[in-house]
Short mmCIF file of C-alpha atoms in Angstrom, two decimals:
data_model
loop_
_atom_site.label_atom_id
_atom_site.label_comp_id
_atom_site.label_asym_id
_atom_site.label_seq_id
_atom_site.Cartn_x
_atom_site.Cartn_y
_atom_site.Cartn_z
CA UNK A 1 -129.21 22.25 28.41
CA UNK A 2 -125.98 20.98 26.96
CA UNK A 3 -124.35 17.72 27.89
CA UNK A 4 -122.00 17.55 30.85
CA UNK A 5 -118.82 16.75 28.89
CA UNK A 6 -116.92 19.72 27.50
CA UNK A 7 -113.57 21.46 27.48
CA UNK A 8 -112.98 25.21 27.69
CA UNK A 9 -109.77 26.25 25.96
CA UNK A 10 -107.67 29.43 25.56
CA UNK A 11 -109.16 30.86 28.75
CA UNK A 12 -107.90 32.95 31.65
CA UNK A 13 -108.62 30.33 34.32
CA UNK A 14 -108.95 31.78 37.82
CA UNK A 15 -107.78 29.24 40.40
CA UNK A 16 -106.84 29.45 44.11
CA UNK A 17 -103.20 29.52 43.04
CA UNK A 18 -103.59 32.34 40.52
CA UNK A 19 -104.65 32.79 36.91
CA UNK A 20 -103.63 30.23 34.31
CA UNK A 21 -103.13 32.16 31.09
CA UNK A 22 -104.15 30.35 27.90
CA UNK A 23 -105.62 27.70 30.16
CA UNK A 24 -108.09 24.88 29.77
CA UNK A 25 -110.76 23.26 31.93
CA UNK A 26 -112.17 19.85 31.02
CA UNK A 27 -115.46 18.57 32.45
CA UNK A 28 -116.76 15.00 32.47
CA UNK A 29 -120.10 13.93 33.92
CA UNK A 30 -120.46 17.21 35.78
CA UNK A 31 -117.02 17.12 37.44
CA UNK A 32 -113.85 19.02 36.64
CA UNK A 33 -111.25 16.50 35.40
CA UNK A 34 -108.51 18.82 34.13
CA UNK A 35 -107.29 22.32 34.97
CA UNK A 36 -104.10 23.56 33.39
CA UNK A 37 -102.44 24.85 30.27
CA UNK A 38 -104.39 24.56 27.04
CA UNK A 39 -101.30 23.13 25.40
CA UNK A 40 -101.16 20.43 28.03
CA UNK A 41 -104.83 19.46 27.85
CA UNK A 42 -105.45 15.70 27.64
CA UNK A 43 -105.47 14.29 24.13
CA UNK A 44 -108.08 11.74 25.11
CA UNK A 45 -111.18 13.78 25.88
CA UNK A 46 -114.42 12.53 27.45
CA UNK A 47 -116.92 10.91 25.11
CA UNK A 48 -119.10 13.35 23.14
CA UNK A 49 -117.00 16.21 24.47
CA UNK A 50 -117.79 19.70 23.22
CA UNK A 51 -114.82 22.03 22.70
CA UNK A 52 -115.50 25.66 23.59
CA UNK A 53 -112.98 28.32 22.61
CA UNK A 54 -113.07 30.80 25.51
CA UNK A 55 -111.13 33.39 23.48
CA UNK A 56 -109.34 34.91 26.45
CA UNK A 57 -112.45 35.16 28.66
CA UNK A 58 -112.16 34.39 32.36
CA UNK A 59 -113.27 31.02 33.69
CA UNK A 60 -114.39 31.52 37.29
CA UNK A 61 -115.95 29.28 39.93
CA UNK A 62 -119.69 29.82 40.28
CA UNK A 63 -120.73 32.40 42.85
CA UNK A 64 -122.03 31.31 46.26
CA UNK A 65 -124.48 33.66 48.01
CA UNK A 66 -124.91 32.93 51.72
CA UNK A 67 -127.29 35.84 52.32
CA UNK A 68 -130.15 36.21 49.83
CA UNK A 69 -133.86 36.59 50.53
CA UNK A 70 -135.49 36.38 47.11
CA UNK A 71 -136.13 37.81 43.67
CA UNK A 72 -138.72 38.01 40.90
CA UNK A 73 -141.49 38.85 43.42
CA UNK A 74 -140.69 35.73 45.44
CA UNK A 75 -139.37 35.56 49.01
CA UNK A 76 -137.91 32.60 50.89
CA UNK A 77 -140.01 33.70 53.89
CA UNK A 78 -143.16 32.98 51.86
CA UNK A 79 -141.97 29.61 50.61
CA UNK A 80 -143.23 27.56 47.69
CA UNK A 81 -141.57 25.21 45.24
CA UNK A 82 -142.59 27.52 42.37
CA UNK A 83 -141.11 30.47 44.22
CA UNK A 84 -137.84 28.65 44.80
CA UNK A 85 -137.62 27.93 41.08
CA UNK A 86 -138.13 31.62 40.28
CA UNK A 87 -135.52 32.82 42.80
CA UNK A 88 -132.87 30.27 41.88
CA UNK A 89 -133.44 30.77 38.15
CA UNK A 90 -132.95 34.54 38.43
CA UNK A 91 -129.81 34.37 40.52
CA UNK A 92 -128.38 31.53 38.46
CA UNK A 93 -128.75 33.72 35.37
CA UNK A 94 -126.52 36.22 37.17
CA UNK A 95 -123.77 33.79 38.12
CA UNK A 96 -124.94 32.28 41.42
CA UNK A 97 -124.60 28.50 41.39
CA UNK A 98 -125.15 27.82 45.12
CA UNK A 99 -127.10 29.79 47.72
CA UNK A 100 -128.55 29.74 51.22
CA UNK A 101 -132.29 30.36 51.48
CA UNK A 102 -132.30 33.28 53.91
CA UNK A 103 -135.26 33.94 56.19
CA UNK A 104 -136.41 37.07 57.98
CA UNK A 105 -137.45 37.69 61.59
CA UNK A 106 -140.77 35.86 61.39
CA UNK A 107 -143.05 33.89 63.75
CA UNK A 108 -141.81 30.45 64.77
CA UNK A 109 -144.37 28.57 62.69
CA UNK A 110 -143.41 30.50 59.54
CA UNK A 111 -139.74 29.67 60.01
CA UNK A 112 -140.66 26.02 60.47
CA UNK A 113 -142.64 26.14 57.23
CA UNK A 114 -139.60 27.57 55.41
CA UNK A 115 -137.38 24.79 56.78
CA UNK A 116 -139.81 22.11 55.63
CA UNK A 117 -140.23 23.60 52.14
CA UNK A 118 -136.48 24.06 51.61
CA UNK A 119 -135.85 20.53 52.85
CA UNK A 120 -138.36 19.15 50.37
CA UNK A 121 -136.97 21.26 47.52
CA UNK A 122 -133.43 20.03 48.17
CA UNK A 123 -134.60 16.42 47.82
CA UNK A 124 -135.61 17.04 44.22
CA UNK A 125 -133.77 17.84 41.01
CA UNK A 126 -133.04 21.51 41.60
CA UNK A 127 -132.96 22.84 38.03
CA UNK A 128 -131.10 26.13 38.57
CA UNK A 129 -128.83 27.45 41.33
CA UNK A 130 -128.56 24.88 44.08
CA UNK A 131 -130.05 25.54 47.50
CA UNK A 132 -127.43 24.16 49.87
CA UNK A 133 -129.10 25.08 53.15
CA UNK A 134 -130.83 27.78 55.17
CA UNK A 135 -129.56 30.99 56.74
CA UNK A 136 -131.80 32.06 59.64
CA UNK A 137 -131.49 35.86 59.87
CA UNK A 138 -133.38 36.32 63.11
CA UNK A 139 -135.64 36.18 65.00
CA UNK A 140 -133.00 36.45 67.77
CA UNK A 141 -131.91 40.03 66.99
CA UNK A 142 -131.82 43.34 68.85
CA UNK A 143 -135.02 45.42 69.08
CA UNK A 144 -132.73 48.48 68.89
CA UNK A 145 -131.38 47.50 65.44
CA UNK A 146 -134.24 45.79 63.60
CA UNK A 147 -133.40 47.36 60.24
CA UNK A 148 -135.97 45.99 57.82
CA UNK A 149 -137.00 43.19 60.19
CA UNK A 150 -140.42 43.27 61.85
CA UNK A 151 -139.91 44.15 65.55
CA UNK A 152 -143.14 42.33 66.47
CA UNK A 153 -141.47 38.96 65.82
CA UNK A 154 -138.17 39.54 67.64
CA UNK A 155 -137.52 37.08 70.49
CA UNK A 156 -134.47 36.33 72.70
CA UNK A 157 -131.98 33.68 71.51
CA UNK A 158 -133.51 30.24 71.97
CA UNK A 159 -131.21 27.23 71.75
CA UNK A 160 -134.11 24.81 72.16
CA UNK A 161 -135.75 26.02 68.92
CA UNK A 162 -132.52 25.64 66.96
CA UNK A 163 -131.78 22.23 68.45
CA UNK A 164 -135.25 20.97 67.58
CA UNK A 165 -135.00 22.23 64.01
CA UNK A 166 -131.47 20.91 63.60
CA UNK A 167 -132.53 17.51 64.91
CA UNK A 168 -135.48 17.35 62.53
CA UNK A 169 -133.46 18.57 59.52
CA UNK A 170 -129.82 17.59 60.13
CA UNK A 171 -127.37 19.74 58.22
CA UNK A 172 -130.05 22.03 56.75
CA UNK A 173 -129.36 25.10 58.90
CA UNK A 174 -125.98 26.45 57.84
CA UNK A 175 -125.99 29.91 59.47
CA UNK A 176 -127.88 31.69 62.25
CA UNK A 177 -127.75 35.48 62.67
CA UNK A 178 -128.52 36.90 66.13
CA UNK A 179 -127.63 39.70 68.55
CA UNK A 180 -124.80 38.29 70.72
CA UNK A 181 -125.43 40.72 73.57
CA UNK A 182 -128.85 39.26 74.35
CA UNK A 183 -129.46 36.80 77.17
CA UNK A 184 -129.17 33.22 75.97
CA UNK A 185 -126.78 34.00 73.11
CA UNK A 186 -123.76 32.21 74.58
CA UNK A 187 -125.71 28.99 75.05
CA UNK A 188 -126.90 29.31 71.45
CA UNK A 189 -123.36 29.96 70.15
CA UNK A 190 -121.98 26.89 71.88
CA UNK A 191 -124.64 24.69 70.32
CA UNK A 192 -124.17 26.17 66.84
CA UNK A 193 -120.41 25.72 66.82
CA UNK A 194 -120.68 22.18 68.17
CA UNK A 195 -122.91 21.38 65.18
CA UNK A 196 -120.70 23.19 62.66
CA UNK A 197 -123.28 25.94 62.08
CA UNK A 198 -122.07 29.50 61.44
CA UNK A 199 -122.75 31.75 64.46
CA UNK A 200 -123.18 35.25 63.03
CA UNK A 201 -123.59 38.62 64.72
CA UNK A 202 -126.10 40.91 63.10
CA UNK A 203 -128.81 43.47 63.86
CA UNK A 204 -126.96 43.97 67.12
CA UNK A 205 -126.37 46.63 69.76
CA UNK A 206 -123.31 44.82 71.10
CA UNK A 207 -120.39 46.68 72.62
CA UNK A 208 -116.79 45.67 71.97
CA UNK A 209 -116.72 43.84 75.30
CA UNK A 210 -119.93 41.94 74.55
CA UNK A 211 -118.70 40.98 71.08
CA UNK A 212 -115.39 39.72 72.47
CA UNK A 213 -117.19 37.69 75.14
CA UNK A 214 -119.28 36.08 72.39
CA UNK A 215 -116.16 35.48 70.30
CA UNK A 216 -114.55 33.67 73.21
CA UNK A 217 -117.39 31.13 73.23
CA UNK A 218 -117.45 30.63 69.45
CA UNK A 219 -118.94 33.57 67.53
CA UNK A 220 -117.25 33.35 64.12
CA UNK A 221 -119.07 35.52 61.58
CA UNK A 222 -120.97 38.77 61.02
CA UNK A 223 -123.56 39.81 58.47
CA UNK A 224 -123.78 42.82 56.10
CA UNK A 225 -120.78 44.67 57.54
CA UNK A 226 -121.35 48.24 58.80
CA UNK A 227 -125.15 47.90 58.50
CA UNK A 228 -127.47 47.32 61.49
CA UNK A 229 -124.69 47.23 64.08
CA UNK A 230 -122.99 49.57 66.55
CA UNK A 231 -120.47 51.61 64.55
CA UNK A 232 -116.74 52.12 65.07
CA UNK A 233 -115.80 54.96 67.43
CA UNK A 234 -112.23 55.49 68.58
CA UNK A 235 -113.22 55.19 72.24
CA UNK A 236 -116.06 52.71 71.74
CA UNK A 237 -115.08 50.23 69.00
CA UNK A 238 -118.54 48.65 69.03
CA UNK A 239 -119.55 45.74 66.82
CA UNK A 240 -117.90 47.15 63.71
CA UNK A 241 -114.60 47.77 65.51
CA UNK A 242 -114.59 44.26 66.96
CA UNK A 243 -115.07 42.71 63.54
CA UNK A 244 -112.38 44.88 61.97
CA UNK A 245 -109.85 44.04 64.67
CA UNK A 246 -110.60 40.33 65.15
CA UNK A 247 -109.33 38.01 62.39
CA UNK A 248 -111.41 35.12 63.74
CA UNK A 249 -114.70 36.87 62.93
CA UNK A 250 -115.43 36.83 59.20
CA UNK A 251 -117.61 39.43 57.51
CA UNK A 252 -120.08 39.87 54.66
CA UNK A 253 -120.22 42.88 52.38
CA UNK A 254 -123.03 44.18 50.14
CA UNK A 255 -121.03 45.70 47.30
CA UNK A 256 -123.70 47.75 45.57
CA UNK A 257 -122.50 51.32 46.14
CA UNK A 258 -125.57 51.93 48.32
CA UNK A 259 -125.02 50.08 51.58
CA UNK A 260 -121.30 50.81 51.97
CA UNK A 261 -118.98 53.42 50.47
CA UNK A 262 -116.23 51.90 48.29
CA UNK A 263 -113.55 53.42 50.55
CA UNK A 264 -115.03 51.56 53.52
CA UNK A 265 -115.02 48.32 51.52
CA UNK A 266 -111.41 49.00 50.58
CA UNK A 267 -110.54 49.40 54.28
CA UNK A 268 -112.44 46.24 55.16
CA UNK A 269 -110.68 44.24 52.44
CA UNK A 270 -107.29 45.48 53.64
CA UNK A 271 -107.81 44.03 57.13
CA UNK A 272 -109.96 41.03 56.26
CA UNK A 273 -107.40 39.03 54.32
CA UNK A 274 -107.47 35.31 53.62
CA UNK A 275 -110.85 33.62 53.83
CA UNK A 276 -112.67 35.90 56.28
CA UNK A 277 -114.49 38.26 53.87
CA UNK A 278 -117.25 37.42 51.43
CA UNK A 279 -119.57 39.08 48.95
CA UNK A 280 -123.34 38.78 49.47
CA UNK A 281 -126.36 40.30 47.76
CA UNK A 282 -128.94 40.49 50.59
CA UNK A 283 -131.30 40.54 47.60
CA UNK A 284 -135.04 40.80 48.21
CA UNK A 285 -138.10 40.02 46.10
CA UNK A 286 -137.51 43.07 43.88
CA UNK A 287 -134.28 41.64 42.49
CA UNK A 288 -134.55 41.19 38.74
CA UNK A 289 -137.31 43.79 38.50
CA UNK A 290 -137.61 47.57 38.32
CA UNK A 291 -138.81 50.37 40.55
CA UNK A 292 -142.02 49.83 42.49
CA UNK A 293 -143.50 48.55 45.73
CA UNK A 294 -142.60 45.10 47.02
CA UNK A 295 -142.56 43.03 50.20
CA UNK A 296 -139.59 41.94 52.32
CA UNK A 297 -140.92 39.27 54.63
CA UNK A 298 -144.15 40.86 55.83
CA UNK A 299 -142.99 44.49 55.52
CA UNK A 300 -143.70 46.79 52.52
CA UNK A 301 -140.67 48.14 50.65
CA UNK A 302 -140.27 50.86 48.02
CA UNK A 303 -137.59 50.49 45.33
CA UNK A 304 -136.38 53.54 43.42
CA UNK A 305 -133.21 53.65 41.34
CA UNK A 306 -132.16 50.29 42.83
CA UNK A 307 -132.39 51.66 46.39
CA UNK A 308 -134.71 49.59 48.63
CA UNK A 309 -136.22 51.29 51.68
CA UNK A 310 -139.01 50.46 54.09
CA UNK A 311 -142.22 52.20 53.08
CA UNK A 312 -143.15 55.14 55.32
CA UNK A 313 -139.73 55.05 57.02
CA UNK A 314 -136.98 57.65 57.09
CA UNK A 315 -134.82 55.91 54.53
CA UNK A 316 -134.27 52.59 56.33
CA UNK A 317 -132.51 50.32 53.85
CA UNK A 318 -134.38 47.07 53.21
CA UNK A 319 -132.21 44.53 51.45
CA UNK A 320 -131.11 45.13 47.88
CA UNK A 321 -131.70 44.30 44.24
CA UNK A 322 -128.04 43.35 43.84
CA UNK A 323 -126.93 40.28 41.90
CA UNK A 324 -123.61 38.55 42.42
CA UNK A 325 -122.18 39.46 39.01
CA UNK A 326 -122.92 43.15 39.65
CA UNK A 327 -121.34 42.92 43.10
CA UNK A 328 -118.32 41.12 41.67
CA UNK A 329 -117.91 43.78 39.00
CA UNK A 330 -118.24 46.55 41.63
CA UNK A 331 -115.48 45.01 43.75
CA UNK A 332 -113.11 45.02 40.78
CA UNK A 333 -114.06 48.23 39.01
CA UNK A 334 -115.00 50.51 41.92
CA UNK A 335 -113.22 49.09 44.96
CA UNK A 336 -110.09 48.09 43.09
CA UNK A 337 -109.78 44.41 44.00
CA UNK A 338 -108.13 42.03 41.57
CA UNK A 339 -110.26 39.51 39.71
CA UNK A 340 -108.63 36.74 41.74
CA UNK A 341 -109.41 38.44 45.07
CA UNK A 342 -112.98 39.25 44.06
CA UNK A 343 -113.42 35.60 43.07
CA UNK A 344 -112.31 34.54 46.56
CA UNK A 345 -114.93 36.82 48.09
CA UNK A 346 -117.68 35.58 45.78
CA UNK A 347 -116.90 31.86 45.68
CA UNK A 348 -114.03 30.37 47.65
CA UNK A 349 -114.59 32.11 50.97
CA UNK A 350 -118.36 31.48 51.25
CA UNK A 351 -117.75 27.83 50.30
CA UNK A 352 -115.30 27.53 53.19
CA UNK A 353 -117.61 29.36 55.58
CA UNK A 354 -120.50 26.92 55.13
CA UNK A 355 -118.24 23.91 54.64
CA UNK A 356 -119.04 23.01 51.04
CA UNK A 357 -115.55 23.76 49.72
CA UNK A 358 -114.93 20.03 49.15
CA UNK A 359 -117.66 20.23 46.48
CA UNK A 360 -117.48 23.68 44.92
CA UNK A 361 -116.11 27.20 45.22
CA UNK A 362 -112.93 26.78 43.16
CA UNK A 363 -111.83 25.68 39.69
CA UNK A 364 -110.03 22.52 40.77
CA UNK A 365 -110.02 18.90 39.60
CA UNK A 366 -112.52 16.69 41.37
CA UNK A 367 -114.97 19.48 42.17
CA UNK A 368 -118.38 20.11 40.67
CA UNK A 369 -118.28 21.95 37.38
CA UNK A 370 -119.96 25.05 38.79
CA UNK A 371 -118.37 27.45 36.33
CA UNK A 372 -118.76 30.91 34.85
CA UNK A 373 -117.47 32.31 31.59
CA UNK A 374 -116.89 36.04 32.03
CA UNK A 375 -115.56 38.49 29.43
CA UNK A 376 -112.54 40.72 29.94
CA UNK A 377 -114.83 43.63 30.80
CA UNK A 378 -116.56 41.39 33.39
CA UNK A 379 -119.78 40.70 31.52
CA UNK A 380 -121.25 37.29 32.28
CA UNK A 381 -121.40 35.04 29.22
CA UNK A 382 -122.29 31.53 30.39
CA UNK A 383 -123.17 29.66 33.58
CA UNK A 384 -122.76 25.95 34.25
CA UNK A 385 -124.10 24.14 37.33
CA UNK A 386 -122.70 20.64 37.82
CA UNK A 387 -121.64 20.75 34.19
CA UNK A 388 -125.07 21.72 32.86
CA UNK A 389 -125.21 24.86 30.77
CA UNK A 390 -127.99 26.86 32.41
CA UNK A 391 -127.39 30.29 30.96
CA UNK A 392 -125.74 31.20 27.68
CA UNK A 393 -125.21 34.80 26.57
CA UNK A 394 -126.41 36.06 29.95
CA UNK A 395 -128.45 39.25 30.17
CA UNK A 396 -128.07 41.81 32.94
CA UNK A 397 -130.86 41.78 35.54
CA UNK A 398 -132.33 45.04 36.79
#
């Protein structure tokens, strides 16, 4: 690892206010201390400061993945400190600097084990991408839309479970995904929003009316848009129609060319402006590896040509092998978003969603130096986490 003092010069610096051409970013002790024109960079640089000529490459904020299950044969639902290292190392090598450890619909005691292991891991010196909390995807979902979740473990929304876990691990749970049409969901939503936890619809059979009722009590987010939810119909808007027509409900998108057609992503991006759309991977244990048989939670999955499906099913999608840099590139090259807009989806918006935007998610002075160096053709070159160089001359994962 390099030291934490350096300056990137002659870069295309992507900031919330636009791109600074021929820009510079100076870092001292892991924090960004200057963002601006290269010609206006401070003459007095931090001690032992390395100068890096970015040669017209983009400088981007590190990616933040709020929905990721695993990689390199490891799964957050089968937690271990070694496994966390493997997952965060893989995704860090592909541009992710912060992430939520995302669970599956599992038995209560397994979820509690995940919470304890993530809590312990976050107390240590996390060497790669930073775990910044937990996303509980289930077990409070709809039996009609389990997707790649095990129906045997589905239970109704239970505020008491969440309150007990939140009390034991304050601030650890950042997002809970559930079916808002199920009994007990409104009580759960009220508790989540009171505690600043994201209340997300997903794996749901909700009608438009049920979604709007949940929105009125605090529902504010939705997972993997268009997948595992009631679709849009012109007389029955369903879950998808509610999300599209309600600015106060933000959405995630898996931009891999498998889960959602680029035209549908283009439509989504046209209505979800501002901070209410974000890129996710939904990556499973096969991420970083090739074709074969893997596990997602406790269900077997087959991966062929990057398409993940439940074994012995009729093509039920089961997570992805996507990485954030591939998703970012897809948004720009296939969907047609600008680099600045794609950066919002991959960094700024998820940081705001889970309330870590005071620390990271943008190239701004005072924030952590979670930075990416990306070439003009959107190939990842280097990754810094808190000013530490963790990946130079990055290689593409499978």
